[in-house]
XYZ file of N, CA and C in Angstrom:
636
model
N 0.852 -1.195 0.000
C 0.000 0.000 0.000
C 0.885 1.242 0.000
N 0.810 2.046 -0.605
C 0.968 3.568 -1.140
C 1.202 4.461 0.000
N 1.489 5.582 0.134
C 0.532 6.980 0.724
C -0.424 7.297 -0.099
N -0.615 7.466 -1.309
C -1.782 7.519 -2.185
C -3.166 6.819 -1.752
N -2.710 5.377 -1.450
C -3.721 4.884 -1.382
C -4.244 4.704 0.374
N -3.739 5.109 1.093
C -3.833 5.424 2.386
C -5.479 5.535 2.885
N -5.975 5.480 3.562
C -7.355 6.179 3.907
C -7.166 7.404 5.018
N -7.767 8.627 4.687
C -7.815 9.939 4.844
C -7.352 9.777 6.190
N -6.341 10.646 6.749
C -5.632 11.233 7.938
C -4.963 9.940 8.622
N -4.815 8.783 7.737
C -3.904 7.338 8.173
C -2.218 7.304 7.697
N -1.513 7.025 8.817
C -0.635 6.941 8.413
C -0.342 5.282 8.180
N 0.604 4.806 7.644
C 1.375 3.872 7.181
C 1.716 3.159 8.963
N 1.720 3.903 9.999
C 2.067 3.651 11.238
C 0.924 2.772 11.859
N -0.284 4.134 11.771
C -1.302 3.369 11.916
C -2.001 2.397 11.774
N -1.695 2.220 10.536
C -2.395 0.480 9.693
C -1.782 -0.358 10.368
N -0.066 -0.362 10.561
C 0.465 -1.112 11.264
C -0.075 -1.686 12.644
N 0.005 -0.208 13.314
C -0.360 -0.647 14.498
C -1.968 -1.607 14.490
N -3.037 -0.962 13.404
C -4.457 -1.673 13.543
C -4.358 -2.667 13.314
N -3.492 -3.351 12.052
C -3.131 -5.185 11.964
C -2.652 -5.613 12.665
N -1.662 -5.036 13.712
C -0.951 -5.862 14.398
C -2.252 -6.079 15.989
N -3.169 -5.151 16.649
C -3.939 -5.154 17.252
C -5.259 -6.260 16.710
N -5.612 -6.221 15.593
C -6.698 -6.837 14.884
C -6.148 -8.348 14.795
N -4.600 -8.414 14.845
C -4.054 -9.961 14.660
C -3.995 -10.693 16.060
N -3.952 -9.563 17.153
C -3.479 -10.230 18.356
C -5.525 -10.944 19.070
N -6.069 -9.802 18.571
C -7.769 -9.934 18.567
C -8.406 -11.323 17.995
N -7.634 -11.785 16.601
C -8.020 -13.071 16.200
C -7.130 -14.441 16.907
N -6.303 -13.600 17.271
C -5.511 -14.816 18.104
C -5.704 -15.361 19.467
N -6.717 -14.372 19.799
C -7.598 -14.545 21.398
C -8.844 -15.199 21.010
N -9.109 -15.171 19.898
C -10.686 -15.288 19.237
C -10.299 -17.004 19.150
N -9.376 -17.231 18.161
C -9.123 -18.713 17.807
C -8.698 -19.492 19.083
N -7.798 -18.900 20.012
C -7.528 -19.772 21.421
C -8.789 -20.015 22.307
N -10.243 -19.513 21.783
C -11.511 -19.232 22.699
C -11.897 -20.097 22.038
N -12.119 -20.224 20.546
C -13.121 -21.136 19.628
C -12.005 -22.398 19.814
N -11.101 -22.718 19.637
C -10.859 -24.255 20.175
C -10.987 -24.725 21.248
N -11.801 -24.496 21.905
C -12.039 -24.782 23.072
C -13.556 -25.502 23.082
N -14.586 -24.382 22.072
C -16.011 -24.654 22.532
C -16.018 -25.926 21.070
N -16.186 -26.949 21.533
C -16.239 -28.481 20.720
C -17.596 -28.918 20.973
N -18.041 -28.625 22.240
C -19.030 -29.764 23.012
C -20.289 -28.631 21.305
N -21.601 -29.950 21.723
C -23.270 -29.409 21.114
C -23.743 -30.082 21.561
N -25.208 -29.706 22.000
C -26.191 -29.971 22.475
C -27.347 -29.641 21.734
N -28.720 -29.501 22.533
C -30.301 -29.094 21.929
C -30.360 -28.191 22.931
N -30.315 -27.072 22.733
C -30.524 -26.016 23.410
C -32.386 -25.830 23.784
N -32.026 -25.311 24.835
C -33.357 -24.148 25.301
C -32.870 -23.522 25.517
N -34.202 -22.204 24.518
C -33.503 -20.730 23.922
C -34.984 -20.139 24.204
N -34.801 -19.184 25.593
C -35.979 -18.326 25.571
C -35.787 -16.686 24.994
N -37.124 -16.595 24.247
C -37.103 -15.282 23.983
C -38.234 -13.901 24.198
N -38.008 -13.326 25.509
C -38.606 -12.722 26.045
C -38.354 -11.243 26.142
N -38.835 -10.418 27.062
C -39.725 -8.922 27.132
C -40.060 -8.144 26.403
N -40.313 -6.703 26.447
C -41.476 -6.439 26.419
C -41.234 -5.759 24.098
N -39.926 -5.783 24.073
C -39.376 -5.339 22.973
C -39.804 -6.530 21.420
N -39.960 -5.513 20.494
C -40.502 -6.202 19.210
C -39.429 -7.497 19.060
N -39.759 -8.323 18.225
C -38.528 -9.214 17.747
C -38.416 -10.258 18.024
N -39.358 -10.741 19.346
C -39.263 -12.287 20.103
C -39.690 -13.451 18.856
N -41.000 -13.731 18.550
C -41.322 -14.359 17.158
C -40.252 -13.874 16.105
N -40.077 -12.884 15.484
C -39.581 -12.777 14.496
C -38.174 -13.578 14.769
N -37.330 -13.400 15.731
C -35.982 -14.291 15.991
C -36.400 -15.931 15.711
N -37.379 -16.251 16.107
C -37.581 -17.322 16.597
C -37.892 -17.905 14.905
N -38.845 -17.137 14.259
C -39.088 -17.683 13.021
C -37.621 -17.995 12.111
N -37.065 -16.655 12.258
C -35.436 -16.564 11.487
C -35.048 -17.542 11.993
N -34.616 -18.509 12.932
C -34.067 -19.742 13.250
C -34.548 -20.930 12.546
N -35.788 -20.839 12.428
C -36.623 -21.723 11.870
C -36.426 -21.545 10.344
N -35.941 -20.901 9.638
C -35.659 -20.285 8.521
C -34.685 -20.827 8.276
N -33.313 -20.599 9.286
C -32.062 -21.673 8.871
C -32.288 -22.672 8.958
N -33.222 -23.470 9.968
C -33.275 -24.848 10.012
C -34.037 -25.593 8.190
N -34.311 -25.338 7.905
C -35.457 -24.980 6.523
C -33.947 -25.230 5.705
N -33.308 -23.831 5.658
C -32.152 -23.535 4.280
C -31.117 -25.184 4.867
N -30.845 -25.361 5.920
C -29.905 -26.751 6.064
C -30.790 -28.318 6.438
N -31.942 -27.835 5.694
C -32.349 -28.795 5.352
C -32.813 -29.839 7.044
N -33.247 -29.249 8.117
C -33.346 -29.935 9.208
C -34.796 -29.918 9.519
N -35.477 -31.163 9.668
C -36.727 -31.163 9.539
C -37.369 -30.216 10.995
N -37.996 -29.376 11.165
C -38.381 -28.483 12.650
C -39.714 -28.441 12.656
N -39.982 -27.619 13.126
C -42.230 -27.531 13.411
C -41.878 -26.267 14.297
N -43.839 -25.760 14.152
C -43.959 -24.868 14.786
C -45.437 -24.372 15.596
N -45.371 -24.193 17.170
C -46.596 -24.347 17.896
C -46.898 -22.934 18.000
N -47.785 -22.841 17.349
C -48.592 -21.210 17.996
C -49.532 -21.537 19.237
N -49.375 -20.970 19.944
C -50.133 -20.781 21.256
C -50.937 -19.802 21.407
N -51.040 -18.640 20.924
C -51.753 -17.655 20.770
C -52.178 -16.897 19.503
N -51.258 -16.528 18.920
C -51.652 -16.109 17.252
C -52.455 -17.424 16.381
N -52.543 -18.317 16.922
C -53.202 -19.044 15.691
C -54.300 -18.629 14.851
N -54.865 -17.945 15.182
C -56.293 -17.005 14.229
C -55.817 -16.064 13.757
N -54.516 -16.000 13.483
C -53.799 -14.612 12.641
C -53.722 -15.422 11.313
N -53.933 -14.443 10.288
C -53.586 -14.860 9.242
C -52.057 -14.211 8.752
N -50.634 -15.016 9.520
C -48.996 -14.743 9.333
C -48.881 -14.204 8.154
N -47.841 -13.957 7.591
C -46.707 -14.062 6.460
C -45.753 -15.636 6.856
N -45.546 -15.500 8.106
C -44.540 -17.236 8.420
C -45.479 -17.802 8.221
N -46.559 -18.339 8.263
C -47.420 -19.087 8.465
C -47.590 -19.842 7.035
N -48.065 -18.631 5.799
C -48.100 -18.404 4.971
C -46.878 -19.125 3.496
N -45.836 -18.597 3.860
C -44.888 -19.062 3.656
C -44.036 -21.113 3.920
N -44.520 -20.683 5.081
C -43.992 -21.652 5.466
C -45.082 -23.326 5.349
N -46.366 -23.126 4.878
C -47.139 -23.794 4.642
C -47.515 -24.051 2.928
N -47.036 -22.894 2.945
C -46.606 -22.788 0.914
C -45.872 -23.553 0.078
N -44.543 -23.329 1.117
C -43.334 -24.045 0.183
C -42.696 -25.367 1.468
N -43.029 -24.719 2.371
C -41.723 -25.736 2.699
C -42.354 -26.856 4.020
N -44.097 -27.178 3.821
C -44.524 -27.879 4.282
C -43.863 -29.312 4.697
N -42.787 -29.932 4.183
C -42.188 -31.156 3.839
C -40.987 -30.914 5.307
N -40.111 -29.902 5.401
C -39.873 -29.442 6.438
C -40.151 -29.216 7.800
N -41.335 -28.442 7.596
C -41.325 -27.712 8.770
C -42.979 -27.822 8.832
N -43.102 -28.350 10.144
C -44.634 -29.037 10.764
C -45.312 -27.252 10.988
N -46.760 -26.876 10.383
C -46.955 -25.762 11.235
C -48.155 -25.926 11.875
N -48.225 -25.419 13.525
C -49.554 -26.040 14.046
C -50.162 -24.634 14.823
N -51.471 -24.418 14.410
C -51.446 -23.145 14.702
C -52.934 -23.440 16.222
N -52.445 -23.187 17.284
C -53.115 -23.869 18.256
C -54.182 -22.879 19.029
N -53.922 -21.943 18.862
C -54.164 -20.787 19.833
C -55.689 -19.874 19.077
N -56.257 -19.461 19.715
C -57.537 -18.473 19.247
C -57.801 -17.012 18.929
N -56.560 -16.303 20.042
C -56.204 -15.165 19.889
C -55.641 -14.925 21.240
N -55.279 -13.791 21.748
C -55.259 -13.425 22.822
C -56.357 -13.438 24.064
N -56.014 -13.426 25.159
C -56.750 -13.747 25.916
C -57.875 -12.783 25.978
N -57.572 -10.896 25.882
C -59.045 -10.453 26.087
C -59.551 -10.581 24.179
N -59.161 -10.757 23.519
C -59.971 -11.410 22.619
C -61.071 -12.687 22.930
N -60.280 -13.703 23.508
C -61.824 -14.957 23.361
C -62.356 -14.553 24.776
N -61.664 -13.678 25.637
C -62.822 -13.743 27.090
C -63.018 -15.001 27.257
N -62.840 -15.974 27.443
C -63.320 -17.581 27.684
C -61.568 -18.335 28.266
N -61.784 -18.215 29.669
C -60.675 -19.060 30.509
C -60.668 -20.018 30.064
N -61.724 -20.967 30.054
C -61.574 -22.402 30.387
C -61.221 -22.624 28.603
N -61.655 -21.667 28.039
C -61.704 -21.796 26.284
C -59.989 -22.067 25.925
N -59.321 -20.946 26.404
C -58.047 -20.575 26.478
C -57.254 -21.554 26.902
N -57.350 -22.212 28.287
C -56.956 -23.265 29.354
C -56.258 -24.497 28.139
N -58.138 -25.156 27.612
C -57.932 -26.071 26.830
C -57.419 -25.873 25.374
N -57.066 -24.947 24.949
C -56.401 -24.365 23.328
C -54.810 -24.558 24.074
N -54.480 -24.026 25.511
C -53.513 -23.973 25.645
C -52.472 -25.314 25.642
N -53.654 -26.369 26.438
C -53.568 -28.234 26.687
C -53.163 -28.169 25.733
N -54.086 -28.576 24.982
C -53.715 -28.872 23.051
C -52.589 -28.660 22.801
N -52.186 -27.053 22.782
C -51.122 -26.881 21.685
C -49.836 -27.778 22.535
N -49.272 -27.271 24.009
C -48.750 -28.207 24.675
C -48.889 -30.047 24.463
N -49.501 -30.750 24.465
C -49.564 -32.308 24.087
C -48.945 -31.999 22.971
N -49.236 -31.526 21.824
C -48.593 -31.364 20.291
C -47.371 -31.058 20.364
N -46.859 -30.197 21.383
C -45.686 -29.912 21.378
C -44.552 -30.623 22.118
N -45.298 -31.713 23.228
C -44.489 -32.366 23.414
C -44.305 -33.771 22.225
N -45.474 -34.124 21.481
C -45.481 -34.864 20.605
C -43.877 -34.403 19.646
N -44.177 -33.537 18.745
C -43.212 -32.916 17.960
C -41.845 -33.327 18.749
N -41.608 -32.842 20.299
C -40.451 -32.539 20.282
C -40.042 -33.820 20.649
N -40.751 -34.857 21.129
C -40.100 -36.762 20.980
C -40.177 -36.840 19.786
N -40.204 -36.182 19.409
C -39.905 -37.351 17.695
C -38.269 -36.913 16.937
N -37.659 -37.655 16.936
C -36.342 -37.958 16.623
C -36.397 -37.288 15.527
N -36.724 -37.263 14.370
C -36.912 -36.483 13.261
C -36.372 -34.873 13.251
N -37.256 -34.505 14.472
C -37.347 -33.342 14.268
C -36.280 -32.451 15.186
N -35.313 -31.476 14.638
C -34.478 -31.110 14.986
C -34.594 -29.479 15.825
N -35.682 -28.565 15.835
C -35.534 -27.437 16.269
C -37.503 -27.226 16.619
N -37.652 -26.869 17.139
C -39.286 -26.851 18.231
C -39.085 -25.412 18.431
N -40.230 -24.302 17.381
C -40.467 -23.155 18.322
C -41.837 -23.366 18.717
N -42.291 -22.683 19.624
C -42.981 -22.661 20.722
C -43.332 -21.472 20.679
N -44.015 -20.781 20.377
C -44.530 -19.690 19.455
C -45.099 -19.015 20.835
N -45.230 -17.332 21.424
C -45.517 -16.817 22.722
C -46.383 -17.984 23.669
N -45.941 -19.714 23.554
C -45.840 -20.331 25.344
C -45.725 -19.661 25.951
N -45.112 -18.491 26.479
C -44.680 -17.709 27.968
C -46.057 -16.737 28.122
N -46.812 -16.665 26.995
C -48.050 -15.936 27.200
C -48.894 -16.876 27.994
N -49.004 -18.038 27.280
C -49.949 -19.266 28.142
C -49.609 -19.602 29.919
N -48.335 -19.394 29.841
C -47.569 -19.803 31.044
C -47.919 -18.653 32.279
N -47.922 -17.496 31.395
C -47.794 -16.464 32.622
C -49.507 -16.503 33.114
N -50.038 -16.916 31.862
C -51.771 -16.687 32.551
C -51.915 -18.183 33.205
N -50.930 -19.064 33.591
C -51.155 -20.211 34.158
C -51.942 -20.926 33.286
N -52.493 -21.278 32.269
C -53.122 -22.202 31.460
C -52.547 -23.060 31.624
N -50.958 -23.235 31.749
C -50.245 -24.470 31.914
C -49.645 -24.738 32.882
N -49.191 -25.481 33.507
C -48.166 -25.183 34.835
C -47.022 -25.254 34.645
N -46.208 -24.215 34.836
C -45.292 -23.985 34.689
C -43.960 -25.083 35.392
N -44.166 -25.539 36.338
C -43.501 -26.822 36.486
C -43.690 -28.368 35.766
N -44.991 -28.708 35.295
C -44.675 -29.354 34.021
C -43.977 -29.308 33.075
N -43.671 -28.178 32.433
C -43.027 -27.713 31.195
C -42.044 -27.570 31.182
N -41.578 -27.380 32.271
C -39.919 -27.133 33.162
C -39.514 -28.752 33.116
N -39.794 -29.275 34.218
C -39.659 -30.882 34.102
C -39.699 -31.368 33.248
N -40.754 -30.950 32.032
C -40.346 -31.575 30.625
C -39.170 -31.859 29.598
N -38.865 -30.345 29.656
C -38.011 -29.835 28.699
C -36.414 -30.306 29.482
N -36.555 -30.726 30.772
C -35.134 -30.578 31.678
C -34.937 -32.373 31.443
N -36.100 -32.995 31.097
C -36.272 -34.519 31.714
C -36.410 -35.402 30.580
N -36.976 -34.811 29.461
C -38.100 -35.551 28.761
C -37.154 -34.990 26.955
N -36.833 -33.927 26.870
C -36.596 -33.477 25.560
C -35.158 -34.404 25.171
N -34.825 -34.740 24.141
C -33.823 -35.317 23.179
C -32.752 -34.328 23.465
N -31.770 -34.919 23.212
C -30.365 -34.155 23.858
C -30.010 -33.149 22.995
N -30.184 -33.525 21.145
C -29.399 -33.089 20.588
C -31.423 -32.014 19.732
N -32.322 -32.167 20.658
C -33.262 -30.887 19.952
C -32.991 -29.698 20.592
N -33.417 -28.782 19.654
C -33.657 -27.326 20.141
C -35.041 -27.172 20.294
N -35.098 -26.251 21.148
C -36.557 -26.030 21.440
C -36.528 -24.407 22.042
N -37.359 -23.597 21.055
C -37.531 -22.186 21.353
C -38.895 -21.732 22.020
N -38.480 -21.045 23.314
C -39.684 -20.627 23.375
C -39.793 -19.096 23.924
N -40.886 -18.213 23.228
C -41.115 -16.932 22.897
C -42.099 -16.301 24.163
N -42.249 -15.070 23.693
C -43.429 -14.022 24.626
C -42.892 -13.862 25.778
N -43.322 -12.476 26.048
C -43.173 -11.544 27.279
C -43.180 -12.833 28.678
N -42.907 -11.423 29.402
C -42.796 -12.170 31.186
C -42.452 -13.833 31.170
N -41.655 -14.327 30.628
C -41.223 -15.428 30.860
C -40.655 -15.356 32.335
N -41.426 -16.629 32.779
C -41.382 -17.352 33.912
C -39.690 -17.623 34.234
N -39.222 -17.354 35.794
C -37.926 -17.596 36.434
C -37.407 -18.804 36.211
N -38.765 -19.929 36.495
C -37.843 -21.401 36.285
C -37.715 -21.744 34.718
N -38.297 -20.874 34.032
C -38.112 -21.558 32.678
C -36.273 -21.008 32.422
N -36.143 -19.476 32.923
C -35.222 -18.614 32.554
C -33.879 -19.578 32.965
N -34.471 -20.572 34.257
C -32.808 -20.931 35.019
C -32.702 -22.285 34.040
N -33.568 -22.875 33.857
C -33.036 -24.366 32.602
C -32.596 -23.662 31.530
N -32.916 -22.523 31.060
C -32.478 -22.140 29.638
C -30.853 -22.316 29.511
N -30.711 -22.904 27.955
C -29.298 -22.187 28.220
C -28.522 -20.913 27.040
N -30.300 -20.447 26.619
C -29.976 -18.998 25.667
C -31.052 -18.555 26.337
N -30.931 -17.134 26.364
C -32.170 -16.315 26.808
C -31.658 -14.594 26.557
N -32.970 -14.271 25.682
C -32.304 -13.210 25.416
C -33.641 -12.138 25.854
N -33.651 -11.247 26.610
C -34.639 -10.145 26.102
C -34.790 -8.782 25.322
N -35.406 -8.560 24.852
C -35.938 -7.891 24.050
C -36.782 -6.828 24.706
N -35.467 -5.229 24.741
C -35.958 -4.358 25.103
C -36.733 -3.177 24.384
N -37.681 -2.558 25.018
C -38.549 -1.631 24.127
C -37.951 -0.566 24.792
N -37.850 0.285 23.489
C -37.055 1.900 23.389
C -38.226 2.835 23.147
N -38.689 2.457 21.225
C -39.964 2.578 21.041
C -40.503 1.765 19.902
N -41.499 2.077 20.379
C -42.771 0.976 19.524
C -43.652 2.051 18.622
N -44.302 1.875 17.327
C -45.279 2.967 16.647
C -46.473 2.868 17.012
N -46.825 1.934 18.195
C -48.005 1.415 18.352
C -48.513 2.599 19.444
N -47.556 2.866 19.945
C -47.826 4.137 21.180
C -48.113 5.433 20.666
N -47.509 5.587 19.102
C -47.992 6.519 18.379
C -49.376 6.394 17.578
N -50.138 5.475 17.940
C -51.309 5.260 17.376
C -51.223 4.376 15.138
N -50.030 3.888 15.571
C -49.505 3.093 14.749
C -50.031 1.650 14.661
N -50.920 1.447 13.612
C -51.618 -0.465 13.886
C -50.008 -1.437 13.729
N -50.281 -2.878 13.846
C -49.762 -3.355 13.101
C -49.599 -3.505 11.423
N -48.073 -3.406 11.054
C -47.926 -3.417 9.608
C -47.678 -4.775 8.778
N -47.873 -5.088 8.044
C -48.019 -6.395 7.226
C -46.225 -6.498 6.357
N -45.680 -7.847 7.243
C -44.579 -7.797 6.582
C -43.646 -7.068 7.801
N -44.166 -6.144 8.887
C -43.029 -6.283 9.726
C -43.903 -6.868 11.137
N -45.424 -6.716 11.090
C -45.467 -7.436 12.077
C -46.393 -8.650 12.257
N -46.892 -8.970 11.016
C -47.091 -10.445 10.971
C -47.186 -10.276 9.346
């Protein structure tokens, strides 16, 4: 490289010094990555109050799809939405990816506990179905933590399940706000999702394509 070809107010010193810093950076990076060998089937919760929980969860489900790994997917609450994932994913890549849409709407939508309770049973049995089956490599669990927090399910079943009962080498995602403490301590991804702002506070509906 030049002074000509330099980038503006860089010296020839500088580059030096940034490769030689950027080399010592990959050399901490590679002594870290030979290390992590072990894999497992993760539990990966994705919770609060910030946009993005489903949408992560679908994008996973998306790679599992492109590498060809057979997965499924439990709605617990959106099932009376008419998706874009839903859509998609029942379009083309049915052969893949199981989609089970279990749920009625939100809770002050059906007003009906016991309605809710048993939509919630359901989608749960299905989902433990899916996730014994050897086949299937990645389980989202579509806002479960909505069902969970209104107790439809008990939250120590699902715990004991997933800790006792799930295949070593599945993943299993599960989404929506206020996720429950004991789900948070078996996890071993958990990410939340903070709200800064939302357009919805600006009297903004949902938009088609960013939010279902």
């Amino acid at each position: 490289m030049t002074e000509d070809t330099l980038p503006d107010g860089a010296s020839a010193e500088d580059l030096a010094r940034h490769a030689a810093k950027m080399a010592k950076k990959k050399a901490a990076r590679d002594k870290i990555m030979a290390k992590k060998e072990g894999e497992k089937g993760l539990i990966i919760v994705h919770t609060g109050a910030g946009k993005g929980k489903s949408s992560s969860g679908f994008g996973m489900i998306l790679r599992c799809i492109a590498h060809e790994m057979p997965c499924a997917v439990v709605q617990f609450i959106k099932g009376a939405w008419d998706t874009g994932e839903r859509r998609l994913i029942e379009g083309h890549f049915s052969g893949l990816c199981q989609f089970h849409a279990m749920g009625e709407g939100f809770t002050w939508e059906t007003q009906d506990r016991a309605r809710d309770i048993a939509m919630a049973r359901k989608g749960w049995e299905k989902a433990k179905e899916l996730i014994r089956d050897p086949e299937i490599r990645f389980v989202l669990l579509d806002e479960i933590n909505i069902a969970l927090r209104y107790d439809y399910l008990p939250i120590e079943e699902v715990v004991a399940f997933l800790r006792d009962e799930k295949p070593a080498m599945t993943h299993v995602c599960l989404t929506g706000r206020n996720a429950k403490d004991e789900l948070i301590e078996i996890a071993d991804l958990v990410t939340e999702m903070t709200l800064v702002k939302h357009p919805f506070r600006s009297g903004i509906k949902g938009q088609k394509g960013v939010e279902f």
